[in-house]
mmCIF file of C-alpha atoms in Angstrom:
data_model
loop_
_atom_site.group_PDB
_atom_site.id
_atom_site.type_symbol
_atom_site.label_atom_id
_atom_site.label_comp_id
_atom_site.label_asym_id
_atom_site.label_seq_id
_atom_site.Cartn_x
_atom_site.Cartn_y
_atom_site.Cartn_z
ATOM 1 C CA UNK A 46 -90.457 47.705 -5.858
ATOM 2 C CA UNK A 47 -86.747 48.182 -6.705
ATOM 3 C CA UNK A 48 -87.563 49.360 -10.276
ATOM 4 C CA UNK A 49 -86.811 53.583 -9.993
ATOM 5 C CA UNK A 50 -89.257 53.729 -13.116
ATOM 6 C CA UNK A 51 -92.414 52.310 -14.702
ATOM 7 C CA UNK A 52 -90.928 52.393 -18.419
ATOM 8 C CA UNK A 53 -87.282 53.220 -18.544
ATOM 9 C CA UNK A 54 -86.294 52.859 -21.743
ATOM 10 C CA UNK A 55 -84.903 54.990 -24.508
ATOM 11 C CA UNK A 56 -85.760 53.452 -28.088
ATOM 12 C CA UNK A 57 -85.312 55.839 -30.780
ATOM 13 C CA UNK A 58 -85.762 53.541 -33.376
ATOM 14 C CA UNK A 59 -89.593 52.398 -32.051
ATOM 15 C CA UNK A 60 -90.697 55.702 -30.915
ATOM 16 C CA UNK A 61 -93.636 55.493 -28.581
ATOM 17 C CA UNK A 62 -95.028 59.319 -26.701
ATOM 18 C CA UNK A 63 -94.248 59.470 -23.097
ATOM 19 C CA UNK A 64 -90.635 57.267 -23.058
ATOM 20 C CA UNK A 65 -88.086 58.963 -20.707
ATOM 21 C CA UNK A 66 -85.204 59.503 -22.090
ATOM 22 C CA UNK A 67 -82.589 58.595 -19.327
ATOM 23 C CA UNK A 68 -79.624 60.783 -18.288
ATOM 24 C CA UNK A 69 -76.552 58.839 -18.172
ATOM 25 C CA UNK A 70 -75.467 60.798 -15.195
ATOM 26 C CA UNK A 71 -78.625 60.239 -13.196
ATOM 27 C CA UNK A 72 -77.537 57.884 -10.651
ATOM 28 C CA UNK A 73 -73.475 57.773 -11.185
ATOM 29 C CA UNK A 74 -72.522 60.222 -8.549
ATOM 30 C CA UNK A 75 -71.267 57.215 -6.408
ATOM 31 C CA UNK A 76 -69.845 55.113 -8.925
ATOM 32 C CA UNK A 77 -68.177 57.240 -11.590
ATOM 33 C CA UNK A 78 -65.551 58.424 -8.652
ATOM 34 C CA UNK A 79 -64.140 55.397 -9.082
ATOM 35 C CA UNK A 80 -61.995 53.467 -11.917
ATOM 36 C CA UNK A 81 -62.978 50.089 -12.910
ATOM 37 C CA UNK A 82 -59.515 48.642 -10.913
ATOM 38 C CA UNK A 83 -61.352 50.043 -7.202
ATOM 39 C CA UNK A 84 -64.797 48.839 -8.290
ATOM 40 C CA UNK A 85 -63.316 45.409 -8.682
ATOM 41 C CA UNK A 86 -60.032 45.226 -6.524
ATOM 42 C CA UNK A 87 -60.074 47.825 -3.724
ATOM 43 C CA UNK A 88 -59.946 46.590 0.141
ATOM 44 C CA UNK A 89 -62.052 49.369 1.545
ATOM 45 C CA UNK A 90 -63.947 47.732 4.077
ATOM 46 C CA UNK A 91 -67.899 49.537 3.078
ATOM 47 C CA UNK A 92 -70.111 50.766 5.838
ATOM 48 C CA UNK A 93 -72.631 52.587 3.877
ATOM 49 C CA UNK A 94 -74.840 51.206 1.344
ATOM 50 C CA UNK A 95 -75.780 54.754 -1.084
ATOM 51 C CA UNK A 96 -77.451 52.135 -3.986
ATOM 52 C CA UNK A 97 -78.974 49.671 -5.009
ATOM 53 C CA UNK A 98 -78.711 48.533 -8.546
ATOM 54 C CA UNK A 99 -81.401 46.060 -10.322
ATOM 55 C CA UNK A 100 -79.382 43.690 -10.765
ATOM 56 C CA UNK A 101 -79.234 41.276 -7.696
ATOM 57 C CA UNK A 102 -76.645 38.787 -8.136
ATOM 58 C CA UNK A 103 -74.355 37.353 -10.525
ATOM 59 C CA UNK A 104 -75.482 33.785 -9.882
ATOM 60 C CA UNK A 105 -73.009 31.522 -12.697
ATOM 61 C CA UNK A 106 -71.115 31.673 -15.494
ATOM 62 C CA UNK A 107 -71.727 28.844 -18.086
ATOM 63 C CA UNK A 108 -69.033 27.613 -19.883
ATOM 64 C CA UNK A 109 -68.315 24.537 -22.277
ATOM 65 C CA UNK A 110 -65.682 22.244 -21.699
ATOM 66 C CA UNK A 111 -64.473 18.790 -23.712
ATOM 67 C CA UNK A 112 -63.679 17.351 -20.722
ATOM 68 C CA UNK A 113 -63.873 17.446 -17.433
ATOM 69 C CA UNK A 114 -60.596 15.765 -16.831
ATOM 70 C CA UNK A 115 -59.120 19.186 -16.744
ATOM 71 C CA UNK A 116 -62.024 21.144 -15.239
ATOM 72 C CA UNK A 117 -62.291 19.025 -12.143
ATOM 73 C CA UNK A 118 -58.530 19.873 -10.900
ATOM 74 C CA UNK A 119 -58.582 23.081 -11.927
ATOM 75 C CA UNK A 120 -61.878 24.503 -10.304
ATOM 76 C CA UNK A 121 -62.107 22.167 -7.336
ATOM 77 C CA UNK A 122 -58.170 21.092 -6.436
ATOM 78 C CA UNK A 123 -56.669 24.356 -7.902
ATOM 79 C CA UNK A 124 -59.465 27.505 -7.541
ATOM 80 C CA UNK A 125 -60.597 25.556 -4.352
ATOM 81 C CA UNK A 126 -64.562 25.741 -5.250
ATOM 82 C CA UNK A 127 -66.937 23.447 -4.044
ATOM 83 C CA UNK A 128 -68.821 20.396 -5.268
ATOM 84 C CA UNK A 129 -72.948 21.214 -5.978
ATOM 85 C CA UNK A 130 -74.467 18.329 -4.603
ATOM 86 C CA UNK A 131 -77.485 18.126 -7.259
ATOM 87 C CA UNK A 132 -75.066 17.491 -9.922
ATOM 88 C CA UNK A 133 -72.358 15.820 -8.748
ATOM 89 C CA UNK A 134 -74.323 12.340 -9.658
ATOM 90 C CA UNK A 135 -73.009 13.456 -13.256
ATOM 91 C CA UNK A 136 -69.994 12.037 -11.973
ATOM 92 C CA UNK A 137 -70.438 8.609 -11.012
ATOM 93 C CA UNK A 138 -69.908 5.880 -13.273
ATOM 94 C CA UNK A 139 -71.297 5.131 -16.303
ATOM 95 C CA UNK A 140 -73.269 8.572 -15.817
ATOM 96 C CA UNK A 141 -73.491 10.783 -19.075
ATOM 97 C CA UNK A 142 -71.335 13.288 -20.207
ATOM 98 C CA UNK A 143 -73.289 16.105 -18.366
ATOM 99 C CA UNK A 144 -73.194 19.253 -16.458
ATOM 100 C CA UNK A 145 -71.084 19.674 -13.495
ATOM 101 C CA UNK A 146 -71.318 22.902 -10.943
ATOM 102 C CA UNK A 147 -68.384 24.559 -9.363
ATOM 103 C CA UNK A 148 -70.100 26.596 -6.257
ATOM 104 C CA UNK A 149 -68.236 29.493 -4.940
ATOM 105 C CA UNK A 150 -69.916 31.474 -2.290
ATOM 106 C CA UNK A 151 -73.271 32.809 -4.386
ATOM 107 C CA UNK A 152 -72.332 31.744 -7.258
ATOM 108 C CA UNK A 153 -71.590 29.024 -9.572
ATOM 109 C CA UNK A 154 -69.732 27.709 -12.390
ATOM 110 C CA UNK A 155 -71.826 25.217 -14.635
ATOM 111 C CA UNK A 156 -69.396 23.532 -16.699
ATOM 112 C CA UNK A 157 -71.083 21.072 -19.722
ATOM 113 C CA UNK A 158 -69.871 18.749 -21.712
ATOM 114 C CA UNK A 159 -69.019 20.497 -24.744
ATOM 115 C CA UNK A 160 -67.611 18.829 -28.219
ATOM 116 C CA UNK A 161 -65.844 22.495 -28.393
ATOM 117 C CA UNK A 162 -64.080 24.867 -25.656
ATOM 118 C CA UNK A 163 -65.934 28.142 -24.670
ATOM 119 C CA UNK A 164 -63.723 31.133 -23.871
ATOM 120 C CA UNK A 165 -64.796 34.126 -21.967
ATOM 121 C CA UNK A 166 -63.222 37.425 -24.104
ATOM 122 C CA UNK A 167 -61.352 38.760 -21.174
ATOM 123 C CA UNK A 168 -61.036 37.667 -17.386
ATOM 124 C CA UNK A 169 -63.098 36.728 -14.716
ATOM 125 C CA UNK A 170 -62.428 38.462 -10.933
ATOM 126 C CA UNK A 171 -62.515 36.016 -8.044
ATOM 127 C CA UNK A 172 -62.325 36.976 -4.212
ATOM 128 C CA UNK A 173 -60.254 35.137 -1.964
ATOM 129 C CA UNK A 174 -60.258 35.239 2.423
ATOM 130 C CA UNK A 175 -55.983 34.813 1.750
ATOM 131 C CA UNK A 176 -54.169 33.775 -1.082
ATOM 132 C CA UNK A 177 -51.936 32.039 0.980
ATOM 133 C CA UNK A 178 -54.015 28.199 0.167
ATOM 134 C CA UNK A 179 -54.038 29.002 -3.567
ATOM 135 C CA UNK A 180 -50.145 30.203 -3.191
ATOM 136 C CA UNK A 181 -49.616 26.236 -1.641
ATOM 137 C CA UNK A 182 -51.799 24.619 -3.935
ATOM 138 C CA UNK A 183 -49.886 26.326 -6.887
ATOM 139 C CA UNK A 184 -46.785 24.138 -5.555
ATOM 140 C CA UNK A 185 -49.166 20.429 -6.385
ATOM 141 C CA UNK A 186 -51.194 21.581 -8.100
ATOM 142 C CA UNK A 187 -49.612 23.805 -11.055
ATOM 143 C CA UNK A 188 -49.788 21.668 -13.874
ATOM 144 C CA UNK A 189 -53.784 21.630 -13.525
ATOM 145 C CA UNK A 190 -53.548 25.457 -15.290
ATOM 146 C CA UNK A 191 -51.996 26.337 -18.579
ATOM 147 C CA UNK A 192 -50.110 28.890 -16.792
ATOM 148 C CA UNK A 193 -49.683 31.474 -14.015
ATOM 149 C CA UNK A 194 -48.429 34.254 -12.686
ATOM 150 C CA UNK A 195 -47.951 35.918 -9.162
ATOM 151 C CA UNK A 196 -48.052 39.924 -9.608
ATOM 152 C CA UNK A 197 -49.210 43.522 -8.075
ATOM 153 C CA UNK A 198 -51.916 46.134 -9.809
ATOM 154 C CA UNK A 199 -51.863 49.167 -7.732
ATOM 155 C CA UNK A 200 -50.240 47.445 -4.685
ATOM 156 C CA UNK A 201 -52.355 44.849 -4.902
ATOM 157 C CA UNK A 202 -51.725 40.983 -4.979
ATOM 158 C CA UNK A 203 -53.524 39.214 -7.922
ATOM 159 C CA UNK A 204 -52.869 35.838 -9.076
ATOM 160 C CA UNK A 205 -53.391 35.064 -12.748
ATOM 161 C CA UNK A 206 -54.203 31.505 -13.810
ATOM 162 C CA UNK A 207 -54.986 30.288 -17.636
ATOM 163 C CA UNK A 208 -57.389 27.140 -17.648
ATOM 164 C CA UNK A 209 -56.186 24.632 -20.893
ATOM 165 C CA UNK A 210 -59.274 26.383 -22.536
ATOM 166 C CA UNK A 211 -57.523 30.061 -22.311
ATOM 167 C CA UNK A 212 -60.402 31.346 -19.925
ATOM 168 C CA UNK A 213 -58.086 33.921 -17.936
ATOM 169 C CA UNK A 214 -58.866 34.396 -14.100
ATOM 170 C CA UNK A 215 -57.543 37.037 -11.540
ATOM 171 C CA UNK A 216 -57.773 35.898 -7.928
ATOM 172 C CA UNK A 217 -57.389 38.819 -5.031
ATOM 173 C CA UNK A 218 -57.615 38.822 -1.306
ATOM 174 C CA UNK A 219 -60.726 40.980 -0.390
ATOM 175 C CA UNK A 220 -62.056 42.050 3.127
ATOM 176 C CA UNK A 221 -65.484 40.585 1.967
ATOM 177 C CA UNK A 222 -66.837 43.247 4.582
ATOM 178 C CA UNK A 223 -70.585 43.811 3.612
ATOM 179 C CA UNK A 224 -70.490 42.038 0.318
ATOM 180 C CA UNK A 225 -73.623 40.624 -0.137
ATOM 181 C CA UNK A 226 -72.323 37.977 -2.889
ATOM 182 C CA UNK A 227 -70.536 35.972 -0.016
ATOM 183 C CA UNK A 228 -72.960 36.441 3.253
ATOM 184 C CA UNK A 229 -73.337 33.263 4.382
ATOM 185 C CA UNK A 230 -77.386 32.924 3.746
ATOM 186 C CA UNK A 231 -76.962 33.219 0.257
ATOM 187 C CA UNK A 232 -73.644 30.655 -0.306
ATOM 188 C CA UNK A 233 -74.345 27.687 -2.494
ATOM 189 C CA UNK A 234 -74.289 24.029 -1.076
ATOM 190 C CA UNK A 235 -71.626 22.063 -1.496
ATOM 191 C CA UNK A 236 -70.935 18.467 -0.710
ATOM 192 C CA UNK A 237 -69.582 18.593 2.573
ATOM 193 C CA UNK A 238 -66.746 15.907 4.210
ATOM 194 C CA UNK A 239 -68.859 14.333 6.248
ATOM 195 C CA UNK A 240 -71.412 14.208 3.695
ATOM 196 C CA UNK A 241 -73.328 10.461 3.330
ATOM 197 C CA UNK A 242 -75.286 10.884 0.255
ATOM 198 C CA UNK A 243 -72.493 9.461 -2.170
ATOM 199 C CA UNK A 244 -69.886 7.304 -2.609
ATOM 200 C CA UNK A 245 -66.940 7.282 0.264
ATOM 201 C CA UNK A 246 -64.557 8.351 -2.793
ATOM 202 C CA UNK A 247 -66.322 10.936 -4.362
ATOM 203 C CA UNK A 248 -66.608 12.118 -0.584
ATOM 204 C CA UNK A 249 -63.027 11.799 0.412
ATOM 205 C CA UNK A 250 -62.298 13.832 -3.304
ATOM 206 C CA UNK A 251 -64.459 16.658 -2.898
ATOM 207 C CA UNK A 252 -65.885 16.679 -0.041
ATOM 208 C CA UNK A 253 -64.974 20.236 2.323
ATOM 209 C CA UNK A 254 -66.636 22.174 4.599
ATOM 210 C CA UNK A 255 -66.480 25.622 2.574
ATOM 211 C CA UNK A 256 -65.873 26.860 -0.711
ATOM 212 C CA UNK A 257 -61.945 28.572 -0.478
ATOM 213 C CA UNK A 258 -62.547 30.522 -3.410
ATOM 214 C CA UNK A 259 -65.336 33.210 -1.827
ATOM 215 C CA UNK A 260 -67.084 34.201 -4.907
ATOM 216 C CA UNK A 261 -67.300 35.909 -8.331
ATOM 217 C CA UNK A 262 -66.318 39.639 -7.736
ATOM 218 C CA UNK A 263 -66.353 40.689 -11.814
ATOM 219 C CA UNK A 264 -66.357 39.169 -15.217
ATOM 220 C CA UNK A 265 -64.377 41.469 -17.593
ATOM 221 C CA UNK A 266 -65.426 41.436 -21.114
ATOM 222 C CA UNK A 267 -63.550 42.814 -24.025
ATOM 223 C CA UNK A 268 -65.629 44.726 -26.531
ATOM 224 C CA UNK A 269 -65.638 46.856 -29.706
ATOM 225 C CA UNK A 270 -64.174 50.453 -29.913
ATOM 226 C CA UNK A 271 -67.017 52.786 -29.681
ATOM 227 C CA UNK A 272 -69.307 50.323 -27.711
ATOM 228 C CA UNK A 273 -68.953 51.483 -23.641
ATOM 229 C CA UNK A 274 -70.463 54.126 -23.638
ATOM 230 C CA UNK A 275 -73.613 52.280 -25.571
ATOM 231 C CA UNK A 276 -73.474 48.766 -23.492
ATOM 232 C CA UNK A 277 -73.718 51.257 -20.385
ATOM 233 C CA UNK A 278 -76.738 52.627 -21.599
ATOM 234 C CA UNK A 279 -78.328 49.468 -23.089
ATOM 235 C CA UNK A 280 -78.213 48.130 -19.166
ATOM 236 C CA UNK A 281 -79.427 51.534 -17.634
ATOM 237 C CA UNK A 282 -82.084 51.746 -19.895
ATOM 238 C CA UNK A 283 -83.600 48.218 -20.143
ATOM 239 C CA UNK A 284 -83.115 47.002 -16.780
ATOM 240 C CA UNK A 285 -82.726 50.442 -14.805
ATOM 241 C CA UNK A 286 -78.777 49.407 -13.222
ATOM 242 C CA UNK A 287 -76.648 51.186 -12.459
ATOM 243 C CA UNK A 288 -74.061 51.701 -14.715
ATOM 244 C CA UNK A 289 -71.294 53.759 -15.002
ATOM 245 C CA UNK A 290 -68.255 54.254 -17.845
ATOM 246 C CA UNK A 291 -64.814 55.129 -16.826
ATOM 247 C CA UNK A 292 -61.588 55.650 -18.217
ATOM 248 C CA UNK A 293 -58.913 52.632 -17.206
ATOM 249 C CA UNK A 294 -55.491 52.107 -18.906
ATOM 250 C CA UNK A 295 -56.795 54.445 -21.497
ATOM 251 C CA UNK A 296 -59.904 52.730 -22.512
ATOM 252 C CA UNK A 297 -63.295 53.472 -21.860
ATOM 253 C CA UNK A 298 -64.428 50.815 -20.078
ATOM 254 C CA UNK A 299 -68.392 50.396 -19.270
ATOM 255 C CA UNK A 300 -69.460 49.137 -15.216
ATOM 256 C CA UNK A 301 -72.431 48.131 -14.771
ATOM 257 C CA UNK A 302 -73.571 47.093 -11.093
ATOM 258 C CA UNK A 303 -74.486 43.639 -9.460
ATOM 259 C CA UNK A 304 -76.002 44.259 -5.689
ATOM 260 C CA UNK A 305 -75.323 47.187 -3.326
ATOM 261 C CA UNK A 306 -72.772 50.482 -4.207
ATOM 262 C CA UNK A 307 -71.164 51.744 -1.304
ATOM 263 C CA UNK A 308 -70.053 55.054 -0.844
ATOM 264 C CA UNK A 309 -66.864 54.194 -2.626
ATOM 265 C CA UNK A 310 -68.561 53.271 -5.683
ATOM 266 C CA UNK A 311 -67.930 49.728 -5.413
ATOM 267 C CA UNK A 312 -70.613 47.401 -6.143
ATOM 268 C CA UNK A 313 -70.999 43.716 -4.375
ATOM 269 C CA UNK A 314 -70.204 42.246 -8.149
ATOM 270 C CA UNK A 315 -69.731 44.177 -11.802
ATOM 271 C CA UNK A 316 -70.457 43.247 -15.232
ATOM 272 C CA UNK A 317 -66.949 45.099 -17.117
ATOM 273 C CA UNK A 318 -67.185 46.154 -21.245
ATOM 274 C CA UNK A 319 -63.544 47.023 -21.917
ATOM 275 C CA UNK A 320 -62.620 48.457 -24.949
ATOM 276 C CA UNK A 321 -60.381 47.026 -27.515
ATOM 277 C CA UNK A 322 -58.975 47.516 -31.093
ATOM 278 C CA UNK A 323 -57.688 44.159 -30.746
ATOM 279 C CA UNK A 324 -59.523 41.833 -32.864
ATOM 280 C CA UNK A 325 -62.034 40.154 -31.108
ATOM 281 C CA UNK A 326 -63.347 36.051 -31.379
ATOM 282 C CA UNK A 327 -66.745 35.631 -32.658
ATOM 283 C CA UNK A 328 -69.518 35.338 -29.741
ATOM 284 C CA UNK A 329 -68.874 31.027 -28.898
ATOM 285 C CA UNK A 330 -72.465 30.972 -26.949
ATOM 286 C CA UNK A 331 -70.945 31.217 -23.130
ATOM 287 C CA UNK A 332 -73.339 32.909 -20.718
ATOM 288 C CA UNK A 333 -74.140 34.529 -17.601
ATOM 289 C CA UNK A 334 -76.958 33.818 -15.302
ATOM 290 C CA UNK A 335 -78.309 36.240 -12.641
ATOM 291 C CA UNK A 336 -81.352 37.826 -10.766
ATOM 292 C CA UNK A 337 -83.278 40.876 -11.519
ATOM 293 C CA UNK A 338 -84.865 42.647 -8.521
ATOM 294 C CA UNK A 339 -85.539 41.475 -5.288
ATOM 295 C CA UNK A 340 -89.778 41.038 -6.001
ATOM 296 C CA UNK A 341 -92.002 38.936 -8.775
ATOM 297 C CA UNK A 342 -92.950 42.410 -9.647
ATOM 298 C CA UNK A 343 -89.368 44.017 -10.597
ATOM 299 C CA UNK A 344 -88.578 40.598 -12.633
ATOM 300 C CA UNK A 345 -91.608 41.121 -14.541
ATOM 301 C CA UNK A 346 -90.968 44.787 -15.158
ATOM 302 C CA UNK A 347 -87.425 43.816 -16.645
ATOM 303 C CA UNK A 348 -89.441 41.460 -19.159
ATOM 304 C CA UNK A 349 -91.956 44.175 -20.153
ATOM 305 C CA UNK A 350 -89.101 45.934 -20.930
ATOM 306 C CA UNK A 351 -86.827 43.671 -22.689
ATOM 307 C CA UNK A 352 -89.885 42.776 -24.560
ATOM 308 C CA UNK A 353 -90.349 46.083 -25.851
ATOM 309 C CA UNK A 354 -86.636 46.221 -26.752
ATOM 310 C CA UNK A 355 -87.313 43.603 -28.716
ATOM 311 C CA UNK A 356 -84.171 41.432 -27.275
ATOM 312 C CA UNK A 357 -86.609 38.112 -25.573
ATOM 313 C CA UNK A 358 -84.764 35.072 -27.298
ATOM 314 C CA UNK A 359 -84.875 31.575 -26.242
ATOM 315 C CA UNK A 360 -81.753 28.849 -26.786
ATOM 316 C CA UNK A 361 -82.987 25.704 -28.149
ATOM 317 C CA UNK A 362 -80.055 24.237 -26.062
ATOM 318 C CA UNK A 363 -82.406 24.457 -22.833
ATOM 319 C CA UNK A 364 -85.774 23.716 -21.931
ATOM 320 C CA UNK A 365 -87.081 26.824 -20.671
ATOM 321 C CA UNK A 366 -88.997 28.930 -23.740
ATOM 322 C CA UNK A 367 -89.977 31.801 -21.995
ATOM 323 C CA UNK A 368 -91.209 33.956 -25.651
ATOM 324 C CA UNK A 369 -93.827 36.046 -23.108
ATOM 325 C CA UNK A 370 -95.022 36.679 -19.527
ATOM 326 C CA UNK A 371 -96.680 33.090 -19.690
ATOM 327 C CA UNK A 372 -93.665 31.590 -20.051
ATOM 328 C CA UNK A 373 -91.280 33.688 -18.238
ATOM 329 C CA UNK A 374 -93.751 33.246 -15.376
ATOM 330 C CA UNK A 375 -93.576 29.360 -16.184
ATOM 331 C CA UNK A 376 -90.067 28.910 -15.787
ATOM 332 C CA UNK A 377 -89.582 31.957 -13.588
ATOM 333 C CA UNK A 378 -86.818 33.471 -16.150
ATOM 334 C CA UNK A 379 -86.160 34.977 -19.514
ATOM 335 C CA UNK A 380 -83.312 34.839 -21.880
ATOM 336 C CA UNK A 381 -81.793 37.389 -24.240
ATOM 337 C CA UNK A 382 -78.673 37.554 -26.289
ATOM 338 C CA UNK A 383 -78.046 40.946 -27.857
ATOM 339 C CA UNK A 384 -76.865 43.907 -26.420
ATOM 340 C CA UNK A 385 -77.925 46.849 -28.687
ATOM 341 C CA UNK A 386 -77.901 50.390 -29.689
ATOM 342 C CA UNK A 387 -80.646 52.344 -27.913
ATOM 343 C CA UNK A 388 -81.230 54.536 -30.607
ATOM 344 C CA UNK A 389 -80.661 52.414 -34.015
ATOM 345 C CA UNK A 390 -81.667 49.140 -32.623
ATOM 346 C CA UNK A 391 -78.007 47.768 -33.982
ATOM 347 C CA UNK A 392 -76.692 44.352 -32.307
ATOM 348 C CA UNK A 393 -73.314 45.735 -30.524
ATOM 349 C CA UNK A 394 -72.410 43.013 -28.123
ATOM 350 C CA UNK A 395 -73.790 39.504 -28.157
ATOM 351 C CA UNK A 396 -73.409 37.642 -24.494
ATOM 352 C CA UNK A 397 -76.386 34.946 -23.406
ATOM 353 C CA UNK A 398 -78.112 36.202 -20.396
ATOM 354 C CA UNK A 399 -80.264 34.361 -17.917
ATOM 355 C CA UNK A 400 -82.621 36.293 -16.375
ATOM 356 C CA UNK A 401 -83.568 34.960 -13.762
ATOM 357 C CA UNK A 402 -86.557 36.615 -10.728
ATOM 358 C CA UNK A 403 -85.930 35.761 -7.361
ATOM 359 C CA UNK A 404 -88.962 33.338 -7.206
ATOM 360 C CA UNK A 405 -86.993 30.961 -9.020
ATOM 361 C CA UNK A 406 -86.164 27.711 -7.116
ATOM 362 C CA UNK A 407 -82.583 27.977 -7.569
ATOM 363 C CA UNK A 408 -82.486 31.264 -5.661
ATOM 364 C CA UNK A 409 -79.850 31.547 -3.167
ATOM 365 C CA UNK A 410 -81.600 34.168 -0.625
ATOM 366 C CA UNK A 411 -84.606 34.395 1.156
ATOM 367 C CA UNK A 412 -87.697 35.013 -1.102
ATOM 368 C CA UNK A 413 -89.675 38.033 -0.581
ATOM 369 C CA UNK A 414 -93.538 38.528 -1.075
ATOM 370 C CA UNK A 415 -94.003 40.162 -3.917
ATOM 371 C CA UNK A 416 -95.987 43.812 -4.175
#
């Protein structure tokens, strides 16, 4: 059982007897030595694993786009992901505007057809082996971003590429040492070269024996002033992550943990809540999809709890209605859409999650028995 507590979960605003009231230093020591920049960018190769958050794995990030003629060069010739076999028949002829999936390492883009452009409110992190094949691919392939720019952050390489959407993404070079987002057992498949299963030229287009771009480190999301500190303890609460708020480029900024911490504070992957007075777009429906726990039991725990919260909300967009345990059990995940105040119940951040337990077919890893 990787849940630390049966009920924690702070809610002022539907008092119950007996709810713990969590410290938001409880299990920080690790993590709030660091500044968001080394939780998402340092090299340190990690030898010792000092936590474990709830929060398994950042599987995909689901975005809208008009059409794929510009996602297709920019995540597969440009970012260098891979092809997902199950839905690259969306790409044949005469097949429907659908769903395509950009696989990198874990995780996953899912890119639908959308009449209008989502837009993540900030950046997403990437991990690289070497920048080197991006740096080339830059020469051929430039025109397939809206623009770019080679830089440093605290002696650090990044390279920034705009999608024609204005989704921002910062690519690094990482050691990958340890990272549990990029082990090999849990990559995503990908249509390989000498794959036989389609057409010679959708082969010859996509096919490759590995995903360049290694996986989703971070996704960095700007939010309100006043809100980090909250967000930090919505997560900590509800699902019993680890979380963390720091202070970067003078803004709090809340961290909240994907996989293992190391004794450096850096997790395998983050969830970031920067803070912004900059005005910020109204929430366009994007989302995020990951794993809770690493048993039947935990997942079910995090329902229980969002439950209580009151935050369970299903998208008419997809099939799945999980409203209960029935029918998170049914389709072995939950959804939920606001991120709110603890104690006044107030929507502060509104971001489509996919909960997802680790019994759920799409699953990466190895399934465990549950308790």
């Amino acid at each position: 059982m990787l849940f630390r507590t049966c009920f924690h979960l702070l809610v002022v605003w539907k008092t119950i007897e007996g709810f713990h009231v969590p410290s938001l230093s409880v299990k920080r020591s690790a993590f709030a030595a660091s500044t968001a920049e080394n939780m998402a960018s340092s090299t340190s190769v990690r030898t010792i694993v000092v936590d474990q958050s709830t929060l398994t794995l950042l599987e995909h990030i689901n975005i809208n786009v008009p059409s794929h003629e510009y996602a297709l060069p920019f995540y597969y010739d440009l970012l260098g992901c891979g092809m997902d076999p199950r839905k690259a028949s969306n790409l044949l002829p005469n097949a429907p505007k659908k769903t395509i999936w950009a696989n990198c390492g874990a995780s996953q883009f899912h890119l639908p057809y959308g009449s209008v452009a989502q837009r993540i409110p900030g950046h997403i992190g990437l991990l690289y082996n070497s920048l080197d094949g991006l740096k080339e691919r830059l020469k051929t392939h430039g025109k397939d971003c809206k623009e770019y720019k080679i830089g440093s952050d605290n002696g650090r390489e990044f390279i920034r590429l705009v999608d024609h959407y204005d989704n921002v993404f910062y690519c690094r070079q990482d050691s990958l040492a340890n990272r549990r987002a990029v082990e090999e057992q849990w990559i995503q498949p990908i249509i390989s070269s000498a794959n036989t299963d389609f057409p010679a030229d959708l082969v010859q287009r996509f096919g490759r024996d590995r995903s360049e771009c290694r996986g989703i480190d971070y996704v960095e999301f700007l939010c309100p002033v006043g809100t980090a500190e909250r967000i930090a303890l919505f997560y900590e609460s509800v699902f019993d992550a680890t979380t963390s708020v720091v202070e970067s480029r003078d803004n709090p900024v809340a961290v909240v943990a994907l996989g293992n911490i190391d004794e450096h504070g850096r997790a395998d992957q983050s969830l970031l809540f920067r803070e912004t007075s900059e005005p910020l777009p109204p929430y366009d429906g994007h989302h995020v999809a990951m794993y809770v726990g690493e048993s039947v039991a935990d997942f079910e725990r995090a329902l229980t709890n969002a439950i209580t919260a009151g935050i369970v909300w299903v998208n008419p967009r997809f099939s799945d209605q999980a409203h209960d345990l029935a029918g998170a059990r049914k389709w072995k995940q939950f959804r939920f859409k606001n991120i709110i105040d603890m104690e006044t119940g107030e929507t502060i951040f509104e971001l489509e999650h996919e909960m997802r337990s680790i019994d759920h077919e799409a699953w990466p890893g190895t399934r465990l028995a549950d308790e």
